[in-house]
PDB file of C-alpha atoms in Angstrom:
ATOM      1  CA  UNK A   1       5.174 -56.890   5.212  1.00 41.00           C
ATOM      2  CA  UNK A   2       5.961 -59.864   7.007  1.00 31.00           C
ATOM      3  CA  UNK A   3       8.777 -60.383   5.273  1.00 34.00           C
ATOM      4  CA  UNK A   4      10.166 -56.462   5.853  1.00 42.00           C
ATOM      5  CA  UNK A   5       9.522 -57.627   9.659  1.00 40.00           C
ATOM      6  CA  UNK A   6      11.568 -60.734   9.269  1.00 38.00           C
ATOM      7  CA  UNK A   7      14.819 -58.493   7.727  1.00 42.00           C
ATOM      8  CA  UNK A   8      14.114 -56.227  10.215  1.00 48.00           C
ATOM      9  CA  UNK A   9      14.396 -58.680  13.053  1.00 46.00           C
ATOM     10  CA  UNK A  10      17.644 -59.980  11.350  1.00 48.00           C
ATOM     11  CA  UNK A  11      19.588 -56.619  10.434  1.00 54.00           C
ATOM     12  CA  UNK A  12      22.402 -57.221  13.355  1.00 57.00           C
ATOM     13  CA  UNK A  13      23.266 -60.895  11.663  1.00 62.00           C
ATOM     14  CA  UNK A  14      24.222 -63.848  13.511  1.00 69.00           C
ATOM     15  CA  UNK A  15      27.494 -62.000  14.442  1.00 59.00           C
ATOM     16  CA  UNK A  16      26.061 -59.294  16.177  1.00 64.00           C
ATOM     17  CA  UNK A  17      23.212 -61.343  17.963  1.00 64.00           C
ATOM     18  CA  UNK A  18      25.932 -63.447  19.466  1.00 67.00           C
ATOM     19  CA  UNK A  19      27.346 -60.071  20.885  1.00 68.00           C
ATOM     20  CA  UNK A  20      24.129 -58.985  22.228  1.00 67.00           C
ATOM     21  CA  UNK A  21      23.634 -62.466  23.890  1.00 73.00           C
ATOM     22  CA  UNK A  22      26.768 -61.865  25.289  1.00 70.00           C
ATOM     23  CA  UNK A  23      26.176 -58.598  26.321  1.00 70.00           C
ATOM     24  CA  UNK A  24      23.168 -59.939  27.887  1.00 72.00           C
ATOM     25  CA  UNK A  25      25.239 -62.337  29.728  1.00 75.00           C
ATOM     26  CA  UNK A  26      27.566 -60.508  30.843  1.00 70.00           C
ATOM     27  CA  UNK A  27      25.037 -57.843  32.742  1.00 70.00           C
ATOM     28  CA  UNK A  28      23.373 -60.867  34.149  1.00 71.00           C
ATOM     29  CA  UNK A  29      26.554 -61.928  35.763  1.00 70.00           C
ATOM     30  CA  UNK A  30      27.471 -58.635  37.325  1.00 71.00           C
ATOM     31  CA  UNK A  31      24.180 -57.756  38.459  1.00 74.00           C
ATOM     32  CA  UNK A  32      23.267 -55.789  40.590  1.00 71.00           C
ATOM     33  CA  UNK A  33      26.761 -53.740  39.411  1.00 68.00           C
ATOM     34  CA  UNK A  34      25.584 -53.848  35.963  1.00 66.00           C
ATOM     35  CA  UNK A  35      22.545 -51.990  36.511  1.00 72.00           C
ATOM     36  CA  UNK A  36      24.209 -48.639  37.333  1.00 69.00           C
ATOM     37  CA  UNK A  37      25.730 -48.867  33.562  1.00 74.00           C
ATOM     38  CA  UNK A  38      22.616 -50.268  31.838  1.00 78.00           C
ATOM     39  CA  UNK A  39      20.144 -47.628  33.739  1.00 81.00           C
ATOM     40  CA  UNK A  40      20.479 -44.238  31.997  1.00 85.00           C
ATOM     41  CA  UNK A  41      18.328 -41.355  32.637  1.00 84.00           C
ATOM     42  CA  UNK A  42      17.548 -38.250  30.336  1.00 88.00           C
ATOM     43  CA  UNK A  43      15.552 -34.837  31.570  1.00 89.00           C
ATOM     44  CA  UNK A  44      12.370 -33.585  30.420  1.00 89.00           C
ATOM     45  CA  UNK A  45      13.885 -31.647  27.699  1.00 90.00           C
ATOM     46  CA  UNK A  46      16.488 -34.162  26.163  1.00 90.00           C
ATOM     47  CA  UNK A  47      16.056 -37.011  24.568  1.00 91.00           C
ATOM     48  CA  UNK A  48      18.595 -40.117  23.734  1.00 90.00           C
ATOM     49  CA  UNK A  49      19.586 -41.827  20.188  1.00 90.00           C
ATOM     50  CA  UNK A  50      20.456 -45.182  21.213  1.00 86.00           C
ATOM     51  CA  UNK A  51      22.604 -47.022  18.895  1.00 86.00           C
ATOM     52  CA  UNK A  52      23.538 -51.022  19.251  1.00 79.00           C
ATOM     53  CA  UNK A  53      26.416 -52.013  17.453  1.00 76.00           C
ATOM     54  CA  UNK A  54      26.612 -48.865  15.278  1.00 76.00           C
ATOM     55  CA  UNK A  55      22.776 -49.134  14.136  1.00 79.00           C
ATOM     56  CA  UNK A  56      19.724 -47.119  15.425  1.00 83.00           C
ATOM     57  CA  UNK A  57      17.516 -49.534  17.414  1.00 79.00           C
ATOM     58  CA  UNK A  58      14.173 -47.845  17.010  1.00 77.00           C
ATOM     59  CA  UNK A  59      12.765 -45.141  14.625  1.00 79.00           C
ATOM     60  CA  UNK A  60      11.833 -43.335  17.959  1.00 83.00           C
ATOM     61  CA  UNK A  61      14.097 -41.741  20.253  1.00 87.00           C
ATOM     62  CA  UNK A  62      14.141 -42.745  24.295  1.00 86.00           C
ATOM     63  CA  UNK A  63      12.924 -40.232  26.866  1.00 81.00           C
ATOM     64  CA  UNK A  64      12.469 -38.278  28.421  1.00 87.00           C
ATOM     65  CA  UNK A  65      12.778 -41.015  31.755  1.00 86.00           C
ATOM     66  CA  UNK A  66      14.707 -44.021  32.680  1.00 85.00           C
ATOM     67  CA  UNK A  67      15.671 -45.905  29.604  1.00 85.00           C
ATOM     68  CA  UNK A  68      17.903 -49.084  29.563  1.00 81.00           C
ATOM     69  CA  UNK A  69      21.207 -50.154  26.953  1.00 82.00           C
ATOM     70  CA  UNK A  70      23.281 -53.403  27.310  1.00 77.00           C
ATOM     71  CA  UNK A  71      27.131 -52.604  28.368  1.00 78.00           C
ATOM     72  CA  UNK A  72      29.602 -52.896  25.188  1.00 75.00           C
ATOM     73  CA  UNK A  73      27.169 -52.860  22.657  1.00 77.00           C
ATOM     74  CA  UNK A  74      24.769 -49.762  23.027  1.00 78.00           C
ATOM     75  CA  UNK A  75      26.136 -46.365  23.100  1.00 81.00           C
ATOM     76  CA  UNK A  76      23.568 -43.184  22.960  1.00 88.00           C
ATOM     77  CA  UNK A  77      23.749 -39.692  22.357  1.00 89.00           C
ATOM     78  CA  UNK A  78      21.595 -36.850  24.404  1.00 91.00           C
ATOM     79  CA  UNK A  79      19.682 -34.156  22.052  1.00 92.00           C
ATOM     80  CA  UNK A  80      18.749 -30.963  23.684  1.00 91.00           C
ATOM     81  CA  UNK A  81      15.088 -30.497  22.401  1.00 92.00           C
ATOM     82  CA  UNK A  82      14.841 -26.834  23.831  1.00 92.00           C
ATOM     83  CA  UNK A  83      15.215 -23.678  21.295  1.00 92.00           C
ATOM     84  CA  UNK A  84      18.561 -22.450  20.893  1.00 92.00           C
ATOM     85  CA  UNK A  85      19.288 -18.759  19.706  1.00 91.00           C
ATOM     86  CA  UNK A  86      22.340 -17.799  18.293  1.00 91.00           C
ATOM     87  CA  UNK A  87      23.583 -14.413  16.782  1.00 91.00           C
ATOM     88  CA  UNK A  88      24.505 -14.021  13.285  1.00 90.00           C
ATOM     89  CA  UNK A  89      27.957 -11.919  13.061  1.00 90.00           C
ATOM     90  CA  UNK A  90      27.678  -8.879  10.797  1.00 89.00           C
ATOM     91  CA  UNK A  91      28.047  -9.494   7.006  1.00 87.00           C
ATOM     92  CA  UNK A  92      29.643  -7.134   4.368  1.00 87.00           C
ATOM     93  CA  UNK A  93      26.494  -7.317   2.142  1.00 86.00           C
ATOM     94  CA  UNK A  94      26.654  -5.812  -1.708  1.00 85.00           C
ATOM     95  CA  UNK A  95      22.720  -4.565  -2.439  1.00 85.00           C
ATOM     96  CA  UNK A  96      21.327  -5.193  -5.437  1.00 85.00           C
ATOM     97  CA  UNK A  97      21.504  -1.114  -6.502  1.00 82.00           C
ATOM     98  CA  UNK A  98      25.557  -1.979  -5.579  1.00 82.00           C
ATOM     99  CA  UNK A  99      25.770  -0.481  -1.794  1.00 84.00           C
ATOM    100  CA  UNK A 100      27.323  -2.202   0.960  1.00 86.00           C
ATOM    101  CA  UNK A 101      26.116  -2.369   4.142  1.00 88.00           C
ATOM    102  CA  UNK A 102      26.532  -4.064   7.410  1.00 89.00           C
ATOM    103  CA  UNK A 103      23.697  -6.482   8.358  1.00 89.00           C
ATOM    104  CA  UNK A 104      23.568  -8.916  11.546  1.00 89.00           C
ATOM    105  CA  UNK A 105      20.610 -10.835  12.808  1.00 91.00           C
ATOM    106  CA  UNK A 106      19.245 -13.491  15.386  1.00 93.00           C
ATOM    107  CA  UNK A 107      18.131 -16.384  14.927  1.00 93.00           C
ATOM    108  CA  UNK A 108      15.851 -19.463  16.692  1.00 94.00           C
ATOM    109  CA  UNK A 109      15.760 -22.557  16.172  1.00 94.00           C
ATOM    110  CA  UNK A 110      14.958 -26.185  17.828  1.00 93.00           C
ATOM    111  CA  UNK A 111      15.711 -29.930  17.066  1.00 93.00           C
ATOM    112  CA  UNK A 112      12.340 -31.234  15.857  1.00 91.00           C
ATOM    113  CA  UNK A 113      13.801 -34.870  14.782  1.00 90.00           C
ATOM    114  CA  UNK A 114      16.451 -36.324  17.282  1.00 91.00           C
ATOM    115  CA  UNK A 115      17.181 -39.371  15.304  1.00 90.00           C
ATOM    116  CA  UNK A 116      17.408 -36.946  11.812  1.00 90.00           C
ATOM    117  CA  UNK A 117      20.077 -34.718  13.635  1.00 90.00           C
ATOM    118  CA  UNK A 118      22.371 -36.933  15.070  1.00 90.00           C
ATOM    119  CA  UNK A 119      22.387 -39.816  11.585  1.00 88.00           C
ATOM    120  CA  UNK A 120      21.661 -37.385   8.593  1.00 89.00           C
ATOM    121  CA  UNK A 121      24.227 -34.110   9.678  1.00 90.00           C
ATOM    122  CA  UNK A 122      27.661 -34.411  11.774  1.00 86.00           C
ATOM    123  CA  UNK A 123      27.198 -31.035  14.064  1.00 88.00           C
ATOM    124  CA  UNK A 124      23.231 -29.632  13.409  1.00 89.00           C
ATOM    125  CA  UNK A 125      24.286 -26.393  15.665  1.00 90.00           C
ATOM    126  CA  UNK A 126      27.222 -25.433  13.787  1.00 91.00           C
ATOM    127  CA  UNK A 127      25.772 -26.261  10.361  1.00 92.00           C
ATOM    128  CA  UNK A 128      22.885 -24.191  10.957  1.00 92.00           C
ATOM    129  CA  UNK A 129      25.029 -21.622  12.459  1.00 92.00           C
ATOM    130  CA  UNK A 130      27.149 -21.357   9.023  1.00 92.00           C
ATOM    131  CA  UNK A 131      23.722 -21.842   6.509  1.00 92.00           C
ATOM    132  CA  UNK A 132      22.085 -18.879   8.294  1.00 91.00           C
ATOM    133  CA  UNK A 133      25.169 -16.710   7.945  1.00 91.00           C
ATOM    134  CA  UNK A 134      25.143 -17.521   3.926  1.00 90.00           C
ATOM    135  CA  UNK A 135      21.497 -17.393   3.742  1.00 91.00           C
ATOM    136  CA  UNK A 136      21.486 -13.901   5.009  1.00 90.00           C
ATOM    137  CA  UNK A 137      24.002 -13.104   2.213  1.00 89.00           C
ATOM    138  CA  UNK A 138      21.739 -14.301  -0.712  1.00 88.00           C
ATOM    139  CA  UNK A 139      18.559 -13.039   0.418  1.00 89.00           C
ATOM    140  CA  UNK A 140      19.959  -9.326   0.992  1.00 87.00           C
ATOM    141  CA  UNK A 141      21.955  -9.608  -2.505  1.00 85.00           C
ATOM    142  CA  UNK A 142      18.956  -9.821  -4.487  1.00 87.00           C
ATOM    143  CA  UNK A 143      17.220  -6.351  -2.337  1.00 87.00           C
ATOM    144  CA  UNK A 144      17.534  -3.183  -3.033  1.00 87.00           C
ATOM    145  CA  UNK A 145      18.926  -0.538   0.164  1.00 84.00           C
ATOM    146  CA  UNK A 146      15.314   0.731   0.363  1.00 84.00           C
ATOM    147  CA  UNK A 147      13.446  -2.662   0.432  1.00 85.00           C
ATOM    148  CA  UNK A 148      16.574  -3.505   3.078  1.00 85.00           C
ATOM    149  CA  UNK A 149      15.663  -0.563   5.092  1.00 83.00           C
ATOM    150  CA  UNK A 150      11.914  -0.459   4.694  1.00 84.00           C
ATOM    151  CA  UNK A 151      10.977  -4.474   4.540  1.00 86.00           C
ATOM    152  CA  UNK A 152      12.837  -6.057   7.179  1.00 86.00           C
ATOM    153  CA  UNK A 153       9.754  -8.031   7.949  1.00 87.00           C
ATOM    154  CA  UNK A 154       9.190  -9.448   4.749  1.00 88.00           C
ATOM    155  CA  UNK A 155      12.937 -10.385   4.727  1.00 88.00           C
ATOM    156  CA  UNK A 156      12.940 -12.220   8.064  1.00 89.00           C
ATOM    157  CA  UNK A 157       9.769 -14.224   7.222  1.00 91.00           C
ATOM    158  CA  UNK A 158      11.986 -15.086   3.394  1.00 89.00           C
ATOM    159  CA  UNK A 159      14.669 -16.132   5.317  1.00 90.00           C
ATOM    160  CA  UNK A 160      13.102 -18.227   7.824  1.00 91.00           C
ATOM    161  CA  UNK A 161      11.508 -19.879   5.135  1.00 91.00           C
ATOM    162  CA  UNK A 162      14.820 -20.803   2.987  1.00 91.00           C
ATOM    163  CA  UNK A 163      16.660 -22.269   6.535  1.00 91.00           C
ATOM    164  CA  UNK A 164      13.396 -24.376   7.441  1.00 91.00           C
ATOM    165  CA  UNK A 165      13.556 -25.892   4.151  1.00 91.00           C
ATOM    166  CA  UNK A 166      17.365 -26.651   3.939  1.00 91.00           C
ATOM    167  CA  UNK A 167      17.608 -27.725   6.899  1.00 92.00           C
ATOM    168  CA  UNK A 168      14.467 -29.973   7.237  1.00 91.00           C
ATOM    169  CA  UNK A 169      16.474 -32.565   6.274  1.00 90.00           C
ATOM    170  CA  UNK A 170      18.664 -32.098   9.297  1.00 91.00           C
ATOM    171  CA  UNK A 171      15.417 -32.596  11.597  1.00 91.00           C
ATOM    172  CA  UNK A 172      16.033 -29.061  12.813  1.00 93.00           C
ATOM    173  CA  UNK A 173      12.838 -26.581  12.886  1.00 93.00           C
ATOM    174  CA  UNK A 174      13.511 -22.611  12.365  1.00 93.00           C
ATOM    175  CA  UNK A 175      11.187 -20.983  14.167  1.00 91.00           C
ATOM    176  CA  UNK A 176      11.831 -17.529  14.440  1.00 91.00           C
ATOM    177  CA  UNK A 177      14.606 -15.050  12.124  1.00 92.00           C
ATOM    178  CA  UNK A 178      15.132 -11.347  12.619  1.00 90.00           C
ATOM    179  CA  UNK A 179      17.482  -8.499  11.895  1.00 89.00           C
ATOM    180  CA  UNK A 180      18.566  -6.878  14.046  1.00 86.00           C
ATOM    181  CA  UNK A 181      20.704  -3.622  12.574  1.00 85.00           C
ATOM    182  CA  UNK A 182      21.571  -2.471   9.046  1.00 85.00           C
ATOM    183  CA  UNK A 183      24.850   0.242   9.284  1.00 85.00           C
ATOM    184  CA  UNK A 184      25.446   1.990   6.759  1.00 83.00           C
ATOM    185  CA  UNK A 185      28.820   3.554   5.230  1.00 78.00           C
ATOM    186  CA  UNK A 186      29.222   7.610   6.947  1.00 78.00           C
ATOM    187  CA  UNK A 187      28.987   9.011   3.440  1.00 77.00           C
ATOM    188  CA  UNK A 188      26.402   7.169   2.122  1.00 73.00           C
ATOM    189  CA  UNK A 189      24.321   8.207   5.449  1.00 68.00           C
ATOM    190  CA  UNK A 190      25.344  11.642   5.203  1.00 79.00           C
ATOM    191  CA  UNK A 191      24.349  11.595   1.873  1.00 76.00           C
ATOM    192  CA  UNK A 192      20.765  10.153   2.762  1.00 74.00           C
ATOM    193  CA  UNK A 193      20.036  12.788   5.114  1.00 78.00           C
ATOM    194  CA  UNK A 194      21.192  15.326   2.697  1.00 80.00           C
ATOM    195  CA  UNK A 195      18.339  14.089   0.288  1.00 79.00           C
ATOM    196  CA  UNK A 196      15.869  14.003   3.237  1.00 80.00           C
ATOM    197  CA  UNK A 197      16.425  17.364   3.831  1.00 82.00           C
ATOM    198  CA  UNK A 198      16.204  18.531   0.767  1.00 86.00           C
ATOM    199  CA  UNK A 199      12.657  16.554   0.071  1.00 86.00           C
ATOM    200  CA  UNK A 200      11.711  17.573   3.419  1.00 85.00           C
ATOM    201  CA  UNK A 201      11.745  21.604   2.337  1.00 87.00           C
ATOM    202  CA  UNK A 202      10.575  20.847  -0.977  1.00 88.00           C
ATOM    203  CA  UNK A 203       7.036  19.746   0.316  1.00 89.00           C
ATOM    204  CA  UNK A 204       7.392  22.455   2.903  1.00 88.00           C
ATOM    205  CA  UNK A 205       7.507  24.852   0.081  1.00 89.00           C
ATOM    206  CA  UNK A 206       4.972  23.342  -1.630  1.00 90.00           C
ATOM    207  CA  UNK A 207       2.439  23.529   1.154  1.00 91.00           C
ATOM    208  CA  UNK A 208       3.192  27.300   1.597  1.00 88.00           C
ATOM    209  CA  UNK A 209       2.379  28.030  -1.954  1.00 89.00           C
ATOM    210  CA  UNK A 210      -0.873  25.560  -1.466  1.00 89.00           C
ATOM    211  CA  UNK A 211      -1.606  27.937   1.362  1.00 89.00           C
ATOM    212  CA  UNK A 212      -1.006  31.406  -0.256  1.00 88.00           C
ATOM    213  CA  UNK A 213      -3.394  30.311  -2.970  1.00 89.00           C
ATOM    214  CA  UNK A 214      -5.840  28.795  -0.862  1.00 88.00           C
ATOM    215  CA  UNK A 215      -5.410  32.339   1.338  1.00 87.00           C
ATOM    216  CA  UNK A 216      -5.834  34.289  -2.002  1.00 87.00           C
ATOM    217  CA  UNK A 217      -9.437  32.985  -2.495  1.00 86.00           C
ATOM    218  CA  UNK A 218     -10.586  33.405   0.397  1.00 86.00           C
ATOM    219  CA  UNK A 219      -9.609  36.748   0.646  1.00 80.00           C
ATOM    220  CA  UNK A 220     -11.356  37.326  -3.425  1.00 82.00           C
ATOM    221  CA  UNK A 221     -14.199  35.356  -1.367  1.00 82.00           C
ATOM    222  CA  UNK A 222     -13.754  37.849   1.390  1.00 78.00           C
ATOM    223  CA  UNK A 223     -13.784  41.044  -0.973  1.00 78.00           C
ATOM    224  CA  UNK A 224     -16.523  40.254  -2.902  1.00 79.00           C
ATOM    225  CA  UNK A 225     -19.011  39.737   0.095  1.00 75.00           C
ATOM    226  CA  UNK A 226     -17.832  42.910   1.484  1.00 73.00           C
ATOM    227  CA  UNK A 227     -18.360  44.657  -1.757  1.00 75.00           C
ATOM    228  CA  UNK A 228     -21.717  43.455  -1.869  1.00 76.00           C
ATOM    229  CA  UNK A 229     -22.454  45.474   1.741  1.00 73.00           C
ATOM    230  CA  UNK A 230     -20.623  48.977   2.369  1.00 69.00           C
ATOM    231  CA  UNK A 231     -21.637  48.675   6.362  1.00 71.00           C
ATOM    232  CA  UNK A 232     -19.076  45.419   5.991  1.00 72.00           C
ATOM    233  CA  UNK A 233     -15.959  47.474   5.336  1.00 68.00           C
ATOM    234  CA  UNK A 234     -17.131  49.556   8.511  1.00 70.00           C
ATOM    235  CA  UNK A 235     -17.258  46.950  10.752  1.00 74.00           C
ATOM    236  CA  UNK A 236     -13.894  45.065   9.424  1.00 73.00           C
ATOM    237  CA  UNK A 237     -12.476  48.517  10.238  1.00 69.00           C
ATOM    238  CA  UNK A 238     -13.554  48.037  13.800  1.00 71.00           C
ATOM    239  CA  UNK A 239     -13.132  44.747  14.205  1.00 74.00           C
ATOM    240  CA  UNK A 240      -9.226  45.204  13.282  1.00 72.00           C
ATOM    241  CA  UNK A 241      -9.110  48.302  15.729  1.00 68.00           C
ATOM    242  CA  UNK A 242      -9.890  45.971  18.322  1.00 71.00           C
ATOM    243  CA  UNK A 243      -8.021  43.884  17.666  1.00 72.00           C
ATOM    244  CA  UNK A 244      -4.889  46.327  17.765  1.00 67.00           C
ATOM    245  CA  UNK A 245      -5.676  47.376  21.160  1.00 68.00           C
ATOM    246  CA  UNK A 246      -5.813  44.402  22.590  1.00 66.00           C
ATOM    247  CA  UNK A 247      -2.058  44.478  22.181  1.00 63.00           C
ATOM    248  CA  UNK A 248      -0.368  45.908  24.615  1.00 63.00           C
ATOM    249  CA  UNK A 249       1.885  48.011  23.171  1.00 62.00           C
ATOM    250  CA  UNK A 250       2.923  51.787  22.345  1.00 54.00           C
ATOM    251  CA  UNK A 251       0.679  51.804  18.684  1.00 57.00           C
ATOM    252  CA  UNK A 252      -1.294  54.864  18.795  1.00 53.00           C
ATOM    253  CA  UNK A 253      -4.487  54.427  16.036  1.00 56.00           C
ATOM    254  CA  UNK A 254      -6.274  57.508  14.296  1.00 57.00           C
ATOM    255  CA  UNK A 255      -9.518  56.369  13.577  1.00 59.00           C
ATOM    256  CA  UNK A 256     -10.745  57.414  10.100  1.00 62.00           C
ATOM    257  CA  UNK A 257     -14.476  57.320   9.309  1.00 60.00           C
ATOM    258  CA  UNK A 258     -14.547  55.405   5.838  1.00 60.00           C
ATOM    259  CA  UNK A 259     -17.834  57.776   5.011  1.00 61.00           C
ATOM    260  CA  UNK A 260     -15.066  60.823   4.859  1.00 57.00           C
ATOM    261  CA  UNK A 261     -12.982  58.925   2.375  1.00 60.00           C
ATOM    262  CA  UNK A 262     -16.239  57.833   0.057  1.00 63.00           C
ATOM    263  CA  UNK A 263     -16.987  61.612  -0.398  1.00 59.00           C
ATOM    264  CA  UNK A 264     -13.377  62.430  -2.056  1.00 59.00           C
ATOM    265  CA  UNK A 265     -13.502  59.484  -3.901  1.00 60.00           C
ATOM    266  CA  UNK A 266     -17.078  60.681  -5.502  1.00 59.00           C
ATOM    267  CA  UNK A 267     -16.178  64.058  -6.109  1.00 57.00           C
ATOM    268  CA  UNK A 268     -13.115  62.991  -8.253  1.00 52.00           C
TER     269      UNK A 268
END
């Protein structure tokens, strides 16, 4: 460990200490002028990568507050540590059942490492920008149109996982991926609610014929209870006279006792 310490201390060489003296030196001699270059400041939300003669200084970045850097030898570079959203243009996706569709999304994402995205990836915004908009390709290429149109869910939460990973090198942190519309070709939708349709008075049939036969035994039900009492059929007879003249309308009912029609029927 000590002597990791030791090369640590050393890693600018004798060279580059003598420039840092200098450095040194030099703001001592034009102080207090000096101290409006060596005084930076950084908001709450930023942070700063300081770097002294091309190399990091500390594993940590500065901020947010008043940090210091010598003049000619430290340079820094502000990181925006707030979430940044960003649209995803549409893609010309081919489903796995072979149907192309148009699919755009959203996503959000923040800088979770300031030192990892400004040493390990040249532009982190653009780069995620550009792996989103290929992500979004392979994930949808290996889904079928209904899983597209019926798991959008389960295909935000796959994506958000595949861009967190790939780009936790980067020191970025994906928090949030969603899509946002799915068109689909005129034909191909015309087509779909064709099929709806179609499925939609198929089970409509099928519940009418479920209710004619449920209908039918009731009213076998319905016969044989009334068959059981004679005085039944009488007062179904008035029952459904009422319920005729409740209407209001022109009908005109002749009433004909049931007993009369009994007597022909027994002397046949």
């Amino acid at each position: 460990e000590w002597i990791k310490k030791c090369k640590r201390s050393n890693w600018l060489g004798c060279f580059g200490w003598v420039l840092v003296i200098l450095s040194g030196l030099l703001m001592l001699l034009t102080f207090p002028i000096s101290i409006f270059m060596c005084v930076k400041i950084v908001q709450e939300y930023e942070r700063a990568v300081i770097f002294r003669l091309g190399r990091i200084t500390d594993k940590k970045a500065k901020g947010p507050g008043i940090f210091f850097v010598l003049p000619c030898t430290d340079s820094f570079v502000k990181v925006d540590m707030r979430t940044v959203s960003f649209d995803i243009p549409p893609q010309e996706i081919l489903t796995k059942d072979s149907v192309t569709v148009s699919v755009d999304g959203v996503v959000y994402f923040r800088v979770s490492s300031p030192i990892s995205s400004v040493a390990n990836v040249s532009d982190a915004d653009c780069s995620t920008r550009l792996l989103a908009q290929t992500t979004l390709r392979n994930v949808l290429g290996t889904k079928n149109l209904a899983e597209l149109l019926s798991d959008r869910e389960g295909i935000s939460h796959s994506m958000q996982a595949s861009l967190d990973e790939a780009t936790d090198s980067w020191g970025i942190k994906v928090e949030r991926v969603e899509i946002k519309d799915v068109k689909l070709p005129q034909q191909l939708q015309r087509a779909m609610a064709a099929e709806a349709e179609a499925a939609r008075e198929a089970r409509a049939k099928v519940i009418a014929a479920e209710g004619e036969m449920n209908a039918s035994r009731a009213l076998k039900e319905a016969s044989l209870v009334i068959a059981e009492s004679p005085s039944a059929l009488q007062l179904r007879y008035l029952q459904t006279l009422n319920t005729v003249a409740a209407e209001k309308n022109s009908t005109i009912v002749f009433p004909l006792p049931i007993d009369m029609m009994s007597l022909f029927l027994n002397r046949k």
